[in-house]
Amino acid sequence: HGMSFGDFIAINQEKEIERIVGNDLKAFIHRNVYLKDPDKKDKVARDIVLESEIDFAIYRENSHRVVGYFDQGKMIFEGKEEKIRYLFEGKDILGYYSAGYKGEWLTDLEWLSQTRESRFPGVPPNIYHLLSNERVGDIVIVINPPKIPIEFPANHAGLIDTDLMVPILLRGEQLKHLYDREEMWLHNLYTSIPELSFENLEPAREKNSFSFWGSGYGEHNSGFEMSLSPAYRWNFAFHYSDDIYRSWLEYDLYS
């Protein structure tokens, strides 16, 4: 995933969901809202975006249609034969139509190619497939920067470009056929390298390392740790901190 930075506005999603959903709430787990009565998900999703600063409240209407509410309308994703199209009511919140999209059915890769420069890259397949998971909540909520779930200097909880996009660095004979690619779904990277194998790849030894820490304020919190490996799966480590010495020998039974 990517990472968004800035002066964020912290949003307590759990308290907002508990306040709005009330007694209809079964559970709220990391952006997934589970309802005691799933038949109420359309009304609850609409209430969430109208009564809070949560940007999107999304649910699966049926096996081929996903609906997402926002405060100025709703977005609709429909699936057919491994293709998805995007429709909207009210405002085109994703901005795809103003960028040239005309409601056509696109594959996942076509969506990524067409939207990679937008503020919301690849949202239709990302959301549509997420809501296909059998364990997903009745409603999934999303907040976008500058809002974040908790007070961190950086986060990746939204659907915007800085939350989702990362560079991919490629090098090697087995990857040359990918050099001309301008975009790629990260979860499909290894399936794009048919010759790549992870069988019988044993290094001569584990990584050696040395780390040191300390403070310039006169506090006694300096120390160091050293790890040496004579052979694969073997490690000898030495740790010193706060006048306490520790050492150990480690053998990795399975990796």
CSV table of C-alpha atoms in Angstrom, one decimal:
chain,number,residue,atom,x,y,z
A,1,HIS,CA,0.0,0.0,0.0
A,2,GLY,CA,1.0,3.6,-0.2
A,3,MET,CA,1.1,6.2,2.5
A,4,SER,CA,-0.5,9.6,2.9
A,5,PHE,CA,1.2,12.4,4.9
A,6,GLY,CA,-0.1,15.8,6.1
A,7,ASP,CA,-2.0,17.7,8.8
A,8,PHE,CA,-4.7,15.2,9.4
A,9,ILE,CA,-8.1,15.4,11.0
A,10,ALA,CA,-8.6,12.5,13.4
A,11,ILE,CA,-11.9,10.7,13.1
A,12,ASN,CA,-13.0,8.1,15.7
A,13,GLN,CA,-14.8,5.7,13.4
A,14,GLU,CA,-16.0,3.3,16.1
A,15,LYS,CA,-17.7,6.0,18.2
A,16,GLU,CA,-19.4,7.4,15.1
A,17,ILE,CA,-20.7,4.0,14.0
A,18,GLU,CA,-21.9,3.2,17.5
A,19,ARG,CA,-23.7,6.6,17.6
A,20,ILE,CA,-25.4,6.3,14.2
A,21,VAL,CA,-26.2,2.6,14.0
A,22,GLY,CA,-27.2,2.3,17.7
A,23,ASN,CA,-29.0,-0.9,18.7
A,24,ASP,CA,-28.8,-2.2,15.1
A,25,LEU,CA,-25.1,-2.7,15.4
A,26,LYS,CA,-23.9,-6.3,15.8
A,27,ALA,CA,-20.1,-5.5,15.5
A,28,PHE,CA,-17.7,-3.0,14.0
A,29,ILE,CA,-14.3,-4.5,13.0
A,30,HIS,CA,-11.7,-2.4,11.1
A,31,ARG,CA,-14.1,-0.5,8.7
A,32,ASN,CA,-16.5,-3.5,8.5
A,33,VAL,CA,-20.0,-2.8,9.9
A,34,TYR,CA,-22.0,-5.9,10.8
A,35,LEU,CA,-25.7,-5.4,11.4
A,36,LYS,CA,-28.2,-7.4,13.4
A,37,ASP,CA,-30.6,-7.1,10.5
A,38,PRO,CA,-28.6,-6.9,7.1
A,39,ASP,CA,-31.8,-5.9,5.3
A,40,LYS,CA,-31.4,-2.4,6.8
A,41,LYS,CA,-27.9,-1.8,5.2
A,42,ASP,CA,-29.2,0.6,2.5
A,43,LYS,CA,-30.7,3.0,5.1
A,44,VAL,CA,-27.8,2.6,7.6
A,45,ALA,CA,-25.2,3.2,4.9
A,46,ARG,CA,-27.0,6.4,3.8
A,47,ASP,CA,-27.3,7.6,7.4
A,48,ILE,CA,-23.6,7.0,8.1
A,49,VAL,CA,-22.4,9.4,5.4
A,50,LEU,CA,-25.1,12.0,6.1
A,51,GLU,CA,-24.6,12.1,9.9
A,52,SER,CA,-20.8,11.9,10.1
A,53,GLU,CA,-17.6,12.9,8.4
A,54,ILE,CA,-17.1,9.3,7.0
A,55,ASP,CA,-16.7,9.7,3.2
A,56,PHE,CA,-18.1,6.4,1.8
A,57,ALA,CA,-20.4,3.7,3.2
A,58,ILE,CA,-20.5,0.8,0.7
A,59,TYR,CA,-22.5,-2.4,0.6
A,60,ARG,CA,-23.3,-5.3,-1.8
A,61,GLU,CA,-26.9,-5.0,-3.1
A,62,ASN,CA,-26.9,-8.3,-4.9
A,63,SER,CA,-24.5,-10.8,-6.6
A,64,HIS,CA,-23.6,-8.4,-9.4
A,65,ARG,CA,-24.1,-4.9,-7.9
A,66,VAL,CA,-22.3,-2.9,-5.2
A,67,VAL,CA,-23.6,0.5,-4.0
A,68,GLY,CA,-21.6,3.2,-2.2
A,69,TYR,CA,-23.2,6.3,-0.6
A,70,PHE,CA,-21.4,9.6,0.0
A,71,ASP,CA,-22.9,12.9,1.1
A,72,GLN,CA,-23.7,14.1,-2.4
A,73,GLY,CA,-25.0,11.0,-4.0
A,74,LYS,CA,-24.0,7.4,-4.6
A,75,MET,CA,-21.7,5.4,-6.8
A,76,ILE,CA,-22.6,2.0,-8.3
A,77,PHE,CA,-20.4,-0.8,-9.5
A,78,GLU,CA,-21.9,-3.6,-11.6
A,79,GLY,CA,-20.1,-6.8,-12.6
A,80,LYS,CA,-20.6,-9.0,-15.6
A,81,GLU,CA,-18.3,-11.7,-17.1
A,82,GLU,CA,-15.2,-10.5,-15.3
A,83,LYS,CA,-15.8,-6.9,-16.2
A,84,ILE,CA,-17.1,-4.0,-14.1
A,85,ARG,CA,-18.7,-0.7,-15.0
A,86,TYR,CA,-19.2,2.4,-12.8
A,87,LEU,CA,-22.4,4.4,-12.6
A,88,PHE,CA,-23.3,7.3,-10.3
A,89,GLU,CA,-26.3,9.3,-9.0
A,90,GLY,CA,-25.7,12.9,-8.0
A,91,LYS,CA,-22.1,13.8,-8.2
A,92,ASP,CA,-19.4,11.8,-10.1
A,93,ILE,CA,-17.3,11.6,-6.9
A,94,LEU,CA,-14.5,9.6,-8.5
A,95,GLY,CA,-14.2,12.0,-11.4
A,96,TYR,CA,-14.0,9.3,-14.1
A,97,TYR,CA,-16.6,10.6,-16.4
A,98,SER,CA,-15.0,14.0,-16.6
A,99,ALA,CA,-11.7,12.2,-17.5
A,100,GLY,CA,-13.3,10.5,-20.5
A,101,TYR,CA,-15.0,7.4,-19.1
A,102,LYS,CA,-18.4,6.7,-20.7
A,103,GLY,CA,-19.9,3.9,-18.7
A,104,GLU,CA,-18.2,1.0,-20.6
A,105,TRP,CA,-17.5,-2.4,-19.1
A,106,LEU,CA,-13.8,-2.8,-18.2
A,107,THR,CA,-11.5,-5.6,-16.9
A,108,ASP,CA,-9.5,-5.0,-13.7
A,109,LEU,CA,-6.3,-4.2,-15.7
A,110,GLU,CA,-8.2,-1.8,-18.0
A,111,TRP,CA,-9.6,0.0,-15.0
A,112,LEU,CA,-6.1,0.4,-13.5
A,113,SER,CA,-4.7,1.6,-16.9
A,114,GLN,CA,-7.5,4.1,-17.4
A,115,THR,CA,-7.5,5.5,-13.8
A,116,ARG,CA,-3.9,5.3,-12.8
A,117,GLU,CA,-3.4,9.1,-13.0
A,118,SER,CA,-6.7,9.9,-11.2
A,119,ARG,CA,-7.2,10.8,-7.6
A,120,PHE,CA,-9.0,7.5,-7.1
A,121,PRO,CA,-7.0,4.8,-9.0
A,122,GLY,CA,-8.6,1.4,-9.6
A,123,VAL,CA,-11.5,1.9,-7.2
A,124,PRO,CA,-14.2,-0.2,-9.1
A,125,PRO,CA,-12.4,-3.5,-9.1
A,126,ASN,CA,-10.9,-2.9,-5.6
A,127,ILE,CA,-14.3,-2.2,-4.0
A,128,TYR,CA,-16.3,-4.7,-6.1
A,129,HIS,CA,-14.0,-7.6,-5.3
A,130,LEU,CA,-13.7,-6.6,-1.6
A,131,LEU,CA,-17.4,-6.8,-1.2
A,132,SER,CA,-17.4,-10.3,-2.8
A,133,ASN,CA,-15.6,-11.7,0.2
A,134,GLU,CA,-17.9,-13.9,2.3
A,135,ARG,CA,-16.6,-12.4,5.5
A,136,VAL,CA,-16.8,-8.7,4.6
A,137,GLY,CA,-19.1,-6.6,6.7
A,138,ASP,CA,-22.7,-5.7,5.7
A,139,ILE,CA,-21.3,-2.2,5.1
A,140,VAL,CA,-17.7,-1.1,4.6
A,141,ILE,CA,-16.8,2.5,5.5
A,142,VAL,CA,-14.0,4.6,4.0
A,143,ILE,CA,-12.5,7.9,5.1
A,144,ASN,CA,-10.0,9.7,2.8
A,145,PRO,CA,-7.2,12.1,3.7
A,146,PRO,CA,-7.0,14.6,5.3
A,147,LYS,CA,-9.2,12.5,7.6
A,148,ILE,CA,-7.6,9.5,9.2
A,149,PRO,CA,-8.8,6.8,11.7
A,150,ILE,CA,-6.4,7.6,14.5
A,151,GLU,CA,-3.7,10.2,15.2
A,152,PHE,CA,-0.7,9.1,13.3
A,153,PRO,CA,1.6,11.3,11.2
A,154,ALA,CA,0.9,9.1,8.2
A,155,ASN,CA,-1.8,6.6,7.2
A,156,HIS,CA,-3.3,4.6,4.3
A,157,ALA,CA,-6.9,4.1,5.2
A,158,GLY,CA,-8.5,5.8,2.1
A,159,LEU,CA,-9.0,5.2,-1.6
A,160,ILE,CA,-6.9,8.0,-3.0
A,161,ASP,CA,-3.7,7.7,-5.0
A,162,THR,CA,-1.3,8.3,-2.1
A,163,ASP,CA,-3.0,5.6,-0.1
A,164,LEU,CA,-2.9,3.0,-2.8
A,165,MET,CA,-0.1,3.6,-5.3
A,166,VAL,CA,3.5,2.4,-4.9
A,167,PRO,CA,6.4,2.2,-7.3
A,168,ILE,CA,7.6,-1.2,-8.4
A,169,LEU,CA,11.3,-1.6,-9.1
A,170,LEU,CA,12.2,-4.4,-11.5
A,171,ARG,CA,15.6,-5.9,-12.4
A,172,GLY,CA,16.7,-9.2,-14.0
A,173,GLU,CA,16.4,-11.4,-17.0
A,174,GLN,CA,13.1,-13.0,-15.7
A,175,LEU,CA,11.5,-9.6,-15.5
A,176,LYS,CA,12.5,-8.0,-18.8
A,177,HIS,CA,9.1,-8.8,-20.2
A,178,LEU,CA,7.6,-6.4,-17.6
A,179,TYR,CA,9.9,-3.5,-18.3
A,180,ASP,CA,7.5,-1.7,-20.6
A,181,ARG,CA,4.5,-2.0,-18.2
A,182,GLU,CA,3.2,1.3,-17.0
A,183,GLU,CA,1.0,-0.1,-14.3
A,184,MET,CA,0.3,-3.4,-12.5
A,185,TRP,CA,-1.9,-4.8,-9.8
A,186,LEU,CA,0.6,-5.6,-7.0
A,187,HIS,CA,-1.3,-8.8,-6.1
A,188,ASN,CA,-0.8,-10.1,-9.6
A,189,LEU,CA,3.0,-9.4,-9.7
A,190,TYR,CA,4.2,-13.0,-9.1
A,191,THR,CA,1.7,-14.6,-11.5
A,192,SER,CA,3.2,-12.3,-14.2
A,193,ILE,CA,6.6,-14.1,-13.8
A,194,PRO,CA,6.0,-17.7,-15.0
A,195,GLU,CA,9.7,-18.7,-14.7
A,196,LEU,CA,10.0,-17.5,-11.1
A,197,SER,CA,10.4,-20.3,-8.6
A,198,PHE,CA,10.9,-20.2,-4.8
A,199,GLU,CA,11.8,-23.9,-4.5
A,200,ASN,CA,15.2,-24.9,-3.0
A,201,LEU,CA,16.4,-21.3,-2.6
A,202,GLU,CA,18.6,-21.7,0.4
A,203,PRO,CA,21.2,-19.0,1.2
A,204,ALA,CA,24.6,-19.9,2.4
A,205,ARG,CA,23.8,-18.3,5.8
A,206,GLU,CA,21.3,-15.9,7.5
A,207,LYS,CA,21.9,-12.2,7.5
A,208,ASN,CA,24.5,-10.7,9.8
A,209,SER,CA,23.4,-7.6,11.6
A,210,PHE,CA,24.6,-5.0,14.1
A,211,SER,CA,22.4,-2.3,15.6
A,212,PHE,CA,23.2,0.5,18.1
A,213,TRP,CA,21.0,2.9,20.0
A,214,GLY,CA,21.7,5.8,22.4
A,215,SER,CA,20.6,9.2,23.6
A,216,GLY,CA,22.4,12.5,23.8
A,217,TYR,CA,20.5,13.7,26.9
A,218,GLY,CA,22.4,11.8,29.5
A,219,GLU,CA,19.9,9.1,29.9
A,220,HIS,CA,21.1,5.5,30.4
A,221,ASN,CA,19.3,4.0,27.5
A,222,SER,CA,22.1,3.1,25.1
A,223,GLY,CA,22.9,-0.4,23.9
A,224,PHE,CA,23.6,-2.6,21.0
A,225,GLU,CA,22.7,-5.9,19.5
A,226,MET,CA,24.8,-8.1,17.2
A,227,SER,CA,23.7,-11.2,15.2
A,228,LEU,CA,26.1,-13.5,13.4
A,229,SER,CA,25.2,-16.5,11.2
A,230,PRO,CA,27.8,-19.2,10.4
A,231,ALA,CA,25.3,-21.2,8.3
A,232,TYR,CA,21.7,-21.4,7.0
A,233,ARG,CA,19.2,-21.5,9.8
A,234,TRP,CA,21.9,-20.8,12.5
A,235,ASN,CA,22.2,-17.5,14.4
A,236,PHE,CA,24.3,-16.4,17.4
A,237,ALA,CA,23.2,-13.2,19.0
A,238,PHE,CA,24.5,-10.8,21.6
A,239,HIS,CA,22.5,-8.0,23.2
A,240,TYR,CA,23.5,-5.3,25.7
A,241,SER,CA,21.2,-2.7,27.2
A,242,ASP,CA,20.9,-1.0,30.6
A,243,ASP,CA,24.0,-2.8,31.9
A,244,ILE,CA,22.4,-6.2,31.1
A,245,TYR,CA,24.1,-8.6,28.8
A,246,ARG,CA,22.2,-11.4,27.0
A,247,SER,CA,23.3,-13.9,24.4
A,248,TRP,CA,21.7,-16.8,22.7
A,249,LEU,CA,22.1,-19.5,20.0
A,250,GLU,CA,19.2,-20.0,17.6
A,251,TYR,CA,18.3,-22.7,15.1
A,252,ASP,CA,15.4,-22.2,12.8
A,253,LEU,CA,13.5,-25.5,12.5
A,254,TYR,CA,11.3,-24.3,9.6
A,255,SER,CA,11.3,-21.4,7.3
